[in-house]
mmCIF file of C-alpha atoms and ligand atoms in Angstrom:
data_model
loop_
_atom_site.group_PDB
_atom_site.id
_atom_site.type_symbol
_atom_site.label_atom_id
_atom_site.label_comp_id
_atom_site.label_asym_id
_atom_site.label_seq_id
_atom_site.Cartn_x
_atom_site.Cartn_y
_atom_site.Cartn_z
ATOM 1 C CA MET P 254 67.522 17.202 291.624
ATOM 2 C CA PRO P 255 70.466 18.408 293.874
ATOM 3 C CA THR P 256 71.105 22.029 294.022
ATOM 4 C CA THR P 257 74.979 21.764 294.225
ATOM 5 C CA GLY P 258 75.224 22.120 290.456
ATOM 6 C CA ASN P 259 74.714 25.813 291.060
ATOM 7 C CA ASN P 260 77.879 26.169 293.048
ATOM 8 C CA VAL P 261 79.972 25.588 290.141
ATOM 9 C CA PHE P 262 79.145 28.865 288.567
ATOM 10 C CA THR P 263 79.791 30.890 291.611
ATOM 11 C CA PRO P 264 82.637 33.358 291.027
ATOM 12 C CA TRP P 265 84.674 31.615 293.777
ATOM 13 C CA ALA P 266 84.466 28.199 292.138
ATOM 14 C CA THR P 267 85.363 29.836 288.868
ATOM 15 C CA VAL P 268 88.544 31.026 290.355
ATOM 16 C CA ALA P 269 89.287 27.760 292.011
ATOM 17 C CA LEU P 270 88.761 25.990 288.703
ATOM 18 C CA LEU P 271 91.051 28.495 286.945
ATOM 19 C CA THR P 272 93.743 27.941 289.487
ATOM 20 C CA ALA P 273 93.492 24.210 289.284
ATOM 21 C CA LEU P 274 93.791 24.615 285.445
ATOM 22 C CA LEU P 275 96.601 26.836 285.544
ATOM 23 C CA GLY P 276 98.440 24.768 288.304
ATOM 24 C CA ALA P 277 97.864 21.703 285.973
ATOM 25 C CA ALA P 278 99.329 23.317 282.914
ATOM 26 C CA PRO P 279 103.050 23.200 283.828
ATOM 27 C CA THR P 280 102.834 19.665 284.755
ATOM 28 C CA LEU P 281 101.236 18.608 281.391
ATOM 29 C CA SER P 282 104.009 20.445 279.547
ATOM 30 C CA SER P 283 107.070 19.726 281.696
ATOM 31 C CA ALA P 284 108.862 17.609 279.107
ATOM 32 C CA GLN P 285 112.014 18.120 280.940
ATOM 33 C CA ASP P 286 110.759 15.656 283.647
ATOM 34 C CA ALA P 287 109.727 13.049 280.992
ATOM 35 C CA GLU P 288 111.694 10.468 279.005
ATOM 36 C CA ASN P 289 113.171 11.681 275.761
ATOM 37 C CA PRO P 290 110.569 10.901 273.115
ATOM 38 C CA TYR P 291 112.901 11.732 270.242
ATOM 39 C CA THR P 292 115.481 9.147 270.043
ATOM 40 C CA SER P 293 115.533 7.813 266.567
ATOM 41 C CA ARG P 294 118.304 7.876 263.933
ATOM 42 C CA ILE P 295 116.539 10.851 262.252
ATOM 43 C CA ASP P 296 116.468 12.730 265.603
ATOM 44 C CA VAL P 297 120.278 12.096 265.899
ATOM 45 C CA ARG P 298 120.726 13.746 262.455
ATOM 46 C CA THR P 299 118.434 16.580 263.160
ATOM 47 C CA GLY P 300 120.108 17.093 266.634
ATOM 48 C CA ARG P 301 123.587 17.132 264.925
ATOM 49 C CA ARG P 302 122.422 19.831 262.309
ATOM 50 C CA LEU P 303 120.949 21.888 265.244
ATOM 51 C CA PHE P 304 124.220 21.515 267.210
ATOM 52 C CA GLN P 305 126.297 22.470 264.219
ATOM 53 C CA ALA P 306 124.260 25.581 263.694
ATOM 54 C CA GLN P 307 123.794 26.701 267.174
ATOM 55 C CA CYS P 308 126.381 25.092 269.533
ATOM 56 C CA SER P 309 129.601 24.432 267.450
ATOM 57 C CA THR P 310 130.970 27.960 267.662
ATOM 58 C CA CYS P 311 131.749 27.216 271.357
ATOM 59 C CA HIS P 312 131.986 23.527 271.517
ATOM 60 C CA GLY P 313 133.577 22.521 268.153
ATOM 61 C CA LEU P 314 131.930 20.974 265.085
ATOM 62 C CA ASN P 315 131.658 17.542 266.517
ATOM 63 C CA ALA P 316 131.121 18.635 270.105
ATOM 64 C CA ALA P 317 134.731 17.642 271.135
ATOM 65 C CA GLY P 318 135.298 20.929 272.470
ATOM 66 C CA GLY P 319 136.501 24.267 271.173
ATOM 67 C CA ASN P 320 139.532 25.656 273.162
ATOM 68 C CA GLU P 321 139.811 25.428 276.682
ATOM 69 C CA SER P 322 137.790 28.569 277.467
ATOM 70 C CA THR P 323 134.958 28.453 274.938
ATOM 71 C CA GLY P 324 133.111 25.206 275.780
ATOM 72 C CA PRO P 325 133.902 21.836 277.171
ATOM 73 C CA ASP P 326 134.121 18.350 275.269
ATOM 74 C CA LEU P 327 130.662 16.909 275.157
ATOM 75 C CA THR P 328 131.478 13.565 273.742
ATOM 76 C CA THR P 329 132.584 11.634 276.843
ATOM 77 C CA GLY P 330 129.087 10.694 278.194
ATOM 78 C CA ARG P 331 129.748 12.402 281.465
ATOM 79 C CA PHE P 332 128.312 15.799 282.289
ATOM 80 C CA ARG P 333 129.241 18.047 285.391
ATOM 81 C CA HIS P 334 125.795 19.737 285.304
ATOM 82 C CA ALA P 335 123.524 16.571 284.343
ATOM 83 C CA ASP P 336 123.273 13.039 285.339
ATOM 84 C CA SER P 337 120.236 12.219 283.248
ATOM 85 C CA ASP P 338 118.698 13.066 279.708
ATOM 86 C CA ALA P 339 116.146 15.306 281.818
ATOM 87 C CA GLY P 340 119.251 17.066 283.266
ATOM 88 C CA LEU P 341 120.830 17.535 279.944
ATOM 89 C CA PHE P 342 117.416 19.018 278.777
ATOM 90 C CA ARG P 343 117.668 21.576 281.403
ATOM 91 C CA VAL P 344 120.999 22.494 280.732
ATOM 92 C CA ILE P 345 120.551 23.027 277.032
ATOM 93 C CA ARG P 346 117.423 25.004 277.592
ATOM 94 C CA ASP P 347 118.266 26.940 280.658
ATOM 95 C CA GLY P 348 122.182 27.279 280.379
ATOM 96 C CA VAL P 349 124.646 27.008 283.150
ATOM 97 C CA ARG P 350 124.319 30.168 285.467
ATOM 98 C CA SER P 351 127.107 32.713 285.479
ATOM 99 C CA THR P 352 128.939 31.216 282.421
ATOM 100 C CA SER P 353 128.865 31.836 278.603
ATOM 101 C CA MET P 354 126.536 28.904 278.254
ATOM 102 C CA LEU P 355 123.282 30.662 277.824
ATOM 103 C CA GLY P 356 121.123 27.799 276.632
ATOM 104 C CA LEU P 357 118.334 28.089 274.042
ATOM 105 C CA GLY P 358 115.836 29.771 276.523
ATOM 106 C CA ALA P 359 112.449 29.094 277.694
ATOM 107 C CA ASP P 360 110.883 29.515 274.278
ATOM 108 C CA ALA P 361 112.931 26.869 272.573
ATOM 109 C CA ASP P 362 110.685 24.085 271.431
ATOM 110 C CA ASP P 363 110.920 20.718 273.391
ATOM 111 C CA GLN P 364 111.542 18.596 270.358
ATOM 112 C CA SER P 365 114.598 20.556 269.260
ATOM 113 C CA VAL P 366 116.068 20.428 272.885
ATOM 114 C CA TRP P 367 115.432 16.585 273.065
ATOM 115 C CA GLN P 368 117.042 16.106 269.598
ATOM 116 C CA LEU P 369 120.029 17.881 270.889
ATOM 117 C CA VAL P 370 120.151 15.726 273.909
ATOM 118 C CA THR P 371 119.797 12.536 271.616
ATOM 119 C CA TYR P 372 122.645 13.920 269.410
ATOM 120 C CA LEU P 373 124.899 14.356 272.409
ATOM 121 C CA ARG P 374 124.084 10.975 273.749
ATOM 122 C CA SER P 375 125.011 9.303 270.362
ATOM 123 C CA LEU P 376 128.481 10.691 270.667
ATOM 124 C CA ASP P 377 129.265 8.652 273.732
ATOM 125 C CA VAL P 378 131.274 6.041 271.959
ATOM 126 C CA THR P 379 131.629 3.826 275.128
ATOM 127 C CA ALA P 380 127.944 3.626 275.659
ATOM 128 C CA GLY P 381 127.338 0.759 273.176
ATOM 129 C CA GLY P 382 130.436 -1.095 274.287
ATOM 130 C CA THR P 383 133.695 -1.655 272.502
ATOM 131 C CA PRO P 384 133.971 -3.844 269.494
ATOM 132 C CA THR P 385 134.721 -7.438 270.020
ATOM 133 C CA GLY P 386 135.204 -8.165 266.309
ATOM 134 C CA SER P 387 138.114 -7.420 264.090
ATOM 135 C CA ALA P 388 137.884 -4.353 261.898
ATOM 136 C CA ALA P 389 140.426 -5.601 259.564
ATOM 137 C CA ALA P 390 138.429 -8.790 258.778
ATOM 138 C CA GLY P 391 135.367 -6.605 258.565
ATOM 139 C CA ARG P 392 136.844 -4.367 255.987
ATOM 140 C CA GLN P 393 137.487 -7.513 253.887
ATOM 141 C CA LEU P 394 133.763 -8.573 254.407
ATOM 142 C CA PHE P 395 132.417 -5.283 253.449
ATOM 143 C CA ALA P 396 133.913 -5.384 249.808
ATOM 144 C CA GLY P 397 134.074 -9.201 249.627
ATOM 145 C CA LYS P 398 131.533 -11.757 250.860
ATOM 146 C CA GLY P 399 129.138 -9.245 252.393
ATOM 147 C CA ALA P 400 128.892 -7.237 249.041
ATOM 148 C CA CYS P 401 127.953 -4.172 251.107
ATOM 149 C CA THR P 402 129.731 -2.041 248.380
ATOM 150 C CA SER P 403 127.013 -2.982 246.063
ATOM 151 C CA CYS P 404 124.930 -0.496 247.742
ATOM 152 C CA HIS P 405 127.273 1.673 250.174
ATOM 153 C CA MET P 406 129.992 3.930 249.488
ATOM 154 C CA VAL P 407 133.051 4.328 251.673
ATOM 155 C CA HIS P 408 135.783 6.782 250.883
ATOM 156 C CA GLY P 409 134.533 7.018 247.391
ATOM 157 C CA GLN P 410 134.427 3.305 246.541
ATOM 158 C CA GLY P 411 131.049 1.516 246.123
ATOM 159 C CA LYS P 412 127.731 2.509 245.046
ATOM 160 C CA ARG P 413 124.861 5.082 246.046
ATOM 161 C CA LEU P 414 121.980 2.666 246.704
ATOM 162 C CA GLY P 415 122.270 3.192 250.446
ATOM 163 C CA PRO P 416 123.993 6.019 252.680
ATOM 164 C CA ASP P 417 127.627 6.797 252.477
ATOM 165 C CA LEU P 418 129.114 4.985 255.352
ATOM 166 C CA SER P 419 132.517 6.836 255.339
ATOM 167 C CA GLN P 420 131.813 8.461 258.820
ATOM 168 C CA VAL P 421 129.136 6.008 259.918
ATOM 169 C CA GLY P 422 131.200 5.625 263.317
ATOM 170 C CA ASP P 423 130.383 9.301 264.224
ATOM 171 C CA ARG P 424 126.845 8.845 264.089
ATOM 172 C CA ARG P 425 125.955 5.126 264.982
ATOM 173 C CA ALA P 426 126.707 3.572 268.383
ATOM 174 C CA LEU P 427 128.224 -0.001 268.139
ATOM 175 C CA GLY P 428 125.029 -1.543 269.257
ATOM 176 C CA ASP P 429 123.103 0.427 266.612
ATOM 177 C CA LEU P 430 125.423 -0.941 263.893
ATOM 178 C CA GLN P 431 124.903 -4.534 265.023
ATOM 179 C CA THR P 432 121.093 -3.849 264.751
ATOM 180 C CA ASP P 433 121.285 -2.305 261.396
ATOM 181 C CA LEU P 434 122.708 -5.635 260.156
ATOM 182 C CA VAL P 435 119.912 -7.648 261.316
ATOM 183 C CA GLN P 436 116.984 -5.366 261.366
ATOM 184 C CA PRO P 437 117.341 -2.819 258.601
ATOM 185 C CA ASP P 438 113.740 -1.928 258.607
ATOM 186 C CA THR P 439 113.645 -0.467 261.945
ATOM 187 C CA GLU P 440 113.804 3.091 261.154
ATOM 188 C CA VAL P 441 113.956 3.985 257.573
ATOM 189 C CA SER P 442 114.110 7.764 256.546
ATOM 190 C CA PRO P 443 111.664 8.483 253.691
ATOM 191 C CA ARG P 444 114.864 9.101 251.502
ATOM 192 C CA TRP P 445 115.610 5.387 251.560
ATOM 193 C CA TRP P 446 112.122 3.986 251.231
ATOM 194 C CA THR P 447 111.403 1.254 248.780
ATOM 195 C CA MET P 448 109.036 1.800 245.852
ATOM 196 C CA LYS P 449 107.492 -1.212 244.255
ATOM 197 C CA ALA P 450 105.843 -0.869 240.820
ATOM 198 C CA SER P 451 103.725 -3.663 239.275
ATOM 199 C CA GLY P 452 102.988 -3.821 235.514
ATOM 200 C CA PRO P 453 100.103 -5.030 233.553
ATOM 201 C CA GLY P 454 101.853 -8.339 232.767
ATOM 202 C CA GLY P 455 102.728 -8.975 236.427
ATOM 203 C CA GLN P 456 106.325 -7.414 235.925
ATOM 204 C CA ILE P 457 107.697 -6.119 239.247
ATOM 205 C CA VAL P 458 110.161 -3.297 239.556
ATOM 206 C CA GLU P 459 111.443 -2.665 243.182
ATOM 207 C CA GLY P 460 114.083 -0.291 244.212
ATOM 208 C CA LEU P 461 114.984 3.000 245.928
ATOM 209 C CA ARG P 462 112.175 5.639 245.525
ATOM 210 C CA MET P 463 113.811 8.659 243.866
ATOM 211 C CA ASP P 464 112.055 11.872 242.831
ATOM 212 C CA GLU P 465 108.132 11.672 242.787
ATOM 213 C CA ASP P 466 105.743 14.410 241.498
ATOM 214 C CA THR P 467 102.107 14.381 240.485
ATOM 215 C CA PHE P 468 102.392 12.622 237.295
ATOM 216 C CA THR P 469 105.579 10.516 237.548
ATOM 217 C CA PHE P 470 107.766 8.678 239.932
ATOM 218 C CA ARG P 471 111.106 7.227 239.356
ATOM 219 C CA ILE P 472 112.737 4.202 240.753
ATOM 220 C CA MET P 473 116.453 3.496 240.870
ATOM 221 C CA ASP P 474 116.965 -0.403 240.466
ATOM 222 C CA SER P 475 119.801 -2.498 241.857
ATOM 223 C CA ASP P 476 121.781 -1.804 238.691
ATOM 224 C CA GLU P 477 121.675 2.074 239.704
ATOM 225 C CA GLN P 478 119.505 2.473 236.424
ATOM 226 C CA LEU P 479 116.742 5.116 236.816
ATOM 227 C CA ARG P 480 113.439 3.925 235.557
ATOM 228 C CA ALA P 481 110.528 6.554 235.170
ATOM 229 C CA PHE P 482 106.914 5.647 235.424
ATOM 230 C CA SER P 483 103.710 7.509 234.666
ATOM 231 C CA LYS P 484 101.280 7.512 237.550
ATOM 232 C CA TYR P 485 98.383 7.154 235.136
ATOM 233 C CA GLY P 486 99.764 4.517 232.974
ATOM 234 C CA ASP P 487 99.233 0.757 233.191
ATOM 235 C CA TRP P 488 101.588 0.473 236.266
ATOM 236 C CA THR P 489 100.529 0.447 239.844
ATOM 237 C CA TYR P 490 102.825 1.454 242.619
ATOM 238 C CA GLU P 491 103.228 1.394 246.234
ATOM 239 C CA ARG P 492 105.641 2.975 248.785
ATOM 240 C CA LEU P 493 107.092 0.513 251.372
ATOM 241 C CA GLN P 494 108.425 2.242 254.356
ATOM 242 C CA ARG P 495 111.178 -0.376 254.622
ATOM 243 C CA SER P 496 114.713 -0.615 253.583
ATOM 244 C CA THR P 497 116.159 -2.150 250.364
ATOM 245 C CA MET P 498 118.858 -3.384 252.517
ATOM 246 C CA PRO P 499 118.474 -7.216 253.245
ATOM 247 C CA SER P 500 118.846 -8.537 256.862
ATOM 248 C CA TYR P 501 122.008 -10.454 257.393
ATOM 249 C CA ALA P 502 120.811 -12.374 260.327
ATOM 250 C CA GLU P 503 120.920 -15.652 258.358
ATOM 251 C CA THR P 504 123.561 -14.844 255.452
ATOM 252 C CA LEU P 505 126.327 -13.965 257.878
ATOM 253 C CA THR P 506 127.512 -15.559 261.119
ATOM 254 C CA GLU P 507 127.551 -13.605 264.373
ATOM 255 C CA ASP P 508 131.388 -13.325 264.261
ATOM 256 C CA GLU P 509 131.177 -11.835 260.795
ATOM 257 C CA ARG P 510 128.542 -9.364 261.717
ATOM 258 C CA ASN P 511 130.860 -8.349 264.818
ATOM 259 C CA ASP P 512 133.757 -7.937 262.506
ATOM 260 C CA LEU P 513 131.609 -5.731 260.219
ATOM 261 C CA ALA P 514 130.370 -3.686 263.158
ATOM 262 C CA ALA P 515 133.954 -3.204 264.268
ATOM 263 C CA TYR P 516 134.989 -2.019 260.840
ATOM 264 C CA LEU P 517 131.992 0.294 260.615
ATOM 265 C CA PHE P 518 132.659 1.700 263.993
ATOM 266 C CA SER P 519 136.178 2.643 262.955
ATOM 267 C CA LEU P 520 134.915 4.796 260.054
ATOM 268 C CA ARG P 521 135.155 8.202 261.547
ATOM 269 C CA SER P 522 135.827 11.804 260.444
ATOM 270 C CA GLU P 523 139.361 12.787 261.104
ATOM 271 C CA PRO P 524 139.651 14.809 264.441
HETATM 272 C C1 HEC V 704 129.112 31.100 273.767
HETATM 273 C C2 HEC V 704 129.498 29.762 273.775
HETATM 274 C C3 HEC V 704 128.598 28.663 273.902
HETATM 275 C C4 HEC V 704 127.504 28.224 273.137
HETATM 276 C C5 HEC V 704 127.100 28.931 272.003
HETATM 277 C C6 HEC V 704 127.057 27.011 273.780
HETATM 278 N N1 HEC V 704 127.756 26.463 274.772
HETATM 279 FE FE1 HEC V 704 127.476 24.918 275.906
HETATM 280 N N2 HEC V 704 128.864 25.440 277.379
HETATM 281 C C7 HEC V 704 129.581 26.550 277.172
HETATM 282 C C8 HEC V 704 130.521 26.612 278.362
HETATM 283 C C9 HEC V 704 131.658 27.701 278.484
HETATM 284 C C10 HEC V 704 130.005 25.605 279.274
HETATM 285 C C11 HEC V 704 130.712 25.383 280.509
HETATM 286 C C12 HEC V 704 129.875 25.855 281.499
HETATM 287 C C13 HEC V 704 130.568 25.691 282.890
HETATM 288 O O1 HEC V 704 130.348 24.584 283.602
HETATM 289 O O2 HEC V 704 131.494 26.534 283.189
HETATM 290 C C14 HEC V 704 129.056 24.853 278.437
HETATM 291 C C15 HEC V 704 128.485 23.741 279.001
HETATM 292 C C16 HEC V 704 127.453 22.860 278.265
HETATM 293 C C17 HEC V 704 127.003 21.783 278.890
HETATM 294 C C18 HEC V 704 127.145 21.140 280.180
HETATM 295 C C19 HEC V 704 128.569 20.224 280.136
HETATM 296 C C20 HEC V 704 128.645 19.593 281.415
HETATM 297 O O3 HEC V 704 129.695 18.987 281.760
HETATM 298 O O4 HEC V 704 127.735 19.455 282.284
HETATM 299 C C21 HEC V 704 126.428 21.241 277.794
HETATM 300 C C22 HEC V 704 125.385 19.948 277.910
HETATM 301 C C23 HEC V 704 126.283 22.120 276.767
HETATM 302 N N3 HEC V 704 127.055 23.250 277.092
HETATM 303 C C24 HEC V 704 125.500 22.086 275.566
HETATM 304 C C25 HEC V 704 125.332 23.129 274.550
HETATM 305 C C26 HEC V 704 124.458 22.991 273.708
HETATM 306 C C27 HEC V 704 123.507 21.824 273.155
HETATM 307 C C28 HEC V 704 124.516 24.287 272.883
HETATM 308 C C29 HEC V 704 123.746 24.543 271.619
HETATM 309 C C30 HEC V 704 122.240 24.809 271.834
HETATM 310 C C31 HEC V 704 125.562 25.063 273.627
HETATM 311 N N4 HEC V 704 126.105 24.099 274.495
HETATM 312 C C32 HEC V 704 126.028 26.287 273.175
HETATM 313 C C33 HEC V 704 129.574 27.353 276.078
HETATM 314 C C34 HEC V 704 128.630 27.578 275.113
HETATM 315 C C1 HEC V 705 120.544 -3.534 248.566
HETATM 316 C C2 HEC V 705 121.267 -2.331 248.987
HETATM 317 C C3 HEC V 705 121.932 -2.649 250.308
HETATM 318 C C4 HEC V 705 122.870 -3.527 250.621
HETATM 319 C C5 HEC V 705 123.519 -4.668 249.853
HETATM 320 C C6 HEC V 705 123.324 -3.118 251.917
HETATM 321 N N1 HEC V 705 122.925 -1.942 252.457
HETATM 322 FE FE1 HEC V 705 123.181 -1.048 254.248
HETATM 323 N N2 HEC V 705 121.680 0.221 253.797
HETATM 324 C C7 HEC V 705 120.848 0.244 252.544
HETATM 325 C C8 HEC V 705 119.957 1.238 252.738
HETATM 326 C C9 HEC V 705 118.931 1.639 251.685
HETATM 327 C C10 HEC V 705 120.076 1.841 254.024
HETATM 328 C C11 HEC V 705 119.243 3.075 254.566
HETATM 329 C C12 HEC V 705 117.918 2.536 255.080
HETATM 330 C C13 HEC V 705 118.202 1.836 256.371
HETATM 331 O O1 HEC V 705 118.444 2.517 257.325
HETATM 332 O O2 HEC V 705 117.951 0.636 256.286
HETATM 333 C C14 HEC V 705 121.248 1.139 254.676
HETATM 334 C C15 HEC V 705 121.707 1.509 255.917
HETATM 335 C C16 HEC V 705 122.618 0.866 256.447
HETATM 336 C C17 HEC V 705 123.458 1.349 257.826
HETATM 337 C C18 HEC V 705 122.827 2.446 258.575
HETATM 338 C C19 HEC V 705 123.470 3.685 258.163
HETATM 339 C C20 HEC V 705 123.096 4.901 258.784
HETATM 340 O O3 HEC V 705 123.689 6.013 258.263
HETATM 341 O O4 HEC V 705 122.499 4.941 259.723
HETATM 342 C C21 HEC V 705 124.470 0.496 257.910
HETATM 343 C C22 HEC V 705 125.366 0.699 259.043
HETATM 344 C C23 HEC V 705 124.532 -0.457 256.748
HETATM 345 N N3 HEC V 705 123.543 -0.125 255.949
HETATM 346 C C24 HEC V 705 125.427 -1.359 256.727
HETATM 347 C C25 HEC V 705 125.603 -2.270 255.676
HETATM 348 C C26 HEC V 705 126.471 -3.408 255.525
HETATM 349 C C27 HEC V 705 127.658 -3.615 256.504
HETATM 350 C C28 HEC V 705 126.208 -4.150 254.479
HETATM 351 C C29 HEC V 705 126.865 -5.394 253.939
HETATM 352 C C30 HEC V 705 126.922 -6.462 254.924
HETATM 353 C C31 HEC V 705 124.985 -3.471 253.767
HETATM 354 N N4 HEC V 705 124.645 -2.397 254.626
HETATM 355 C C32 HEC V 705 124.424 -3.996 252.568
HETATM 356 C C33 HEC V 705 120.983 -0.525 251.473
HETATM 357 C C34 HEC V 705 121.949 -1.666 251.521
#
């Protein structure tokens, strides 16, 4: 049996071990050197909420800048103090020395800081390119052949089976809008999950998952009719983490999708 095992328990070795552990700790948690792990659509929304609550007094509600002295426009995609996501992370957490930009501080949780980075990145309208399609043609398709108004509302026209798109250009880059049309299931927030109920006679009701409690659940079908079901009746049900929105990869041409994306991209809040 070798005797070296005893050395591990000498005080000196313990100190060395502790030093090693403490030294390692900052590396393990140095999120600011990593890639942004929070970049989904939901993170954009959460980031926007955080921004409006904590940053908009100086940078404006849509980050386009308050007045000259309070905080700069953050929507251009170019930052004086950062050239990467990791750099933005540091600015948002640590602030800009000797200015009123204090940052959230060392105690801020990494996820929130990254979500703010994601939100700011989503504002750079040039990042996803500029539209090649015709917004005017897209507008026609939206209410016409595309039948998007059968689920979506724009400026009060349409239905509520999908998110209101009146300002979708503020929150989605052009590339995201194109992806939305061909891969609607990529990231679906629980609010828009599909609920599928199967009856004893083989009936199927599929639609938007509305409220759900211990005993009942409700589905909104494609006619915007609410249907209530007992969880303890003859019907079985399943939650599908996919969108009720169909993919338009086959049913619309690429040109039509580009027109629609151009139209959606133009839907923004008034400055
Ligand atoms: C009290 C006002 C104030 C608040 C609140 C504030 N900022 Fe700032 N921010 C500034 C000012 C002023 C600057 C410009 C600093 C400089 O370079 O002189 C700045 C700079 C920045 C920059 C760097 C811009 C660049 O070009 O590099 C980022 C990013 C930023 N702020 C994000 C945020 C975020 C995110 C929040 C909320 C968590 C926030 N700020 C809250 C005032 C504020
Ligand atoms: C059957 C209902 C339905 C139809 C028809 C439909 N959508 Fe959707 N759409 C949804 C739902 C539900 C969501 C939210 C879940 C998701 O992200 O897929 C959504 C999401 C979207 C998004 C992302 C919105 C955001 O806030 O991020 C865009 C853009 C979009 N739809 C555009 C369209 C366009 C353009 C059409 C017509 C060509 C269309 N949709 C037709 C139900 C529909």
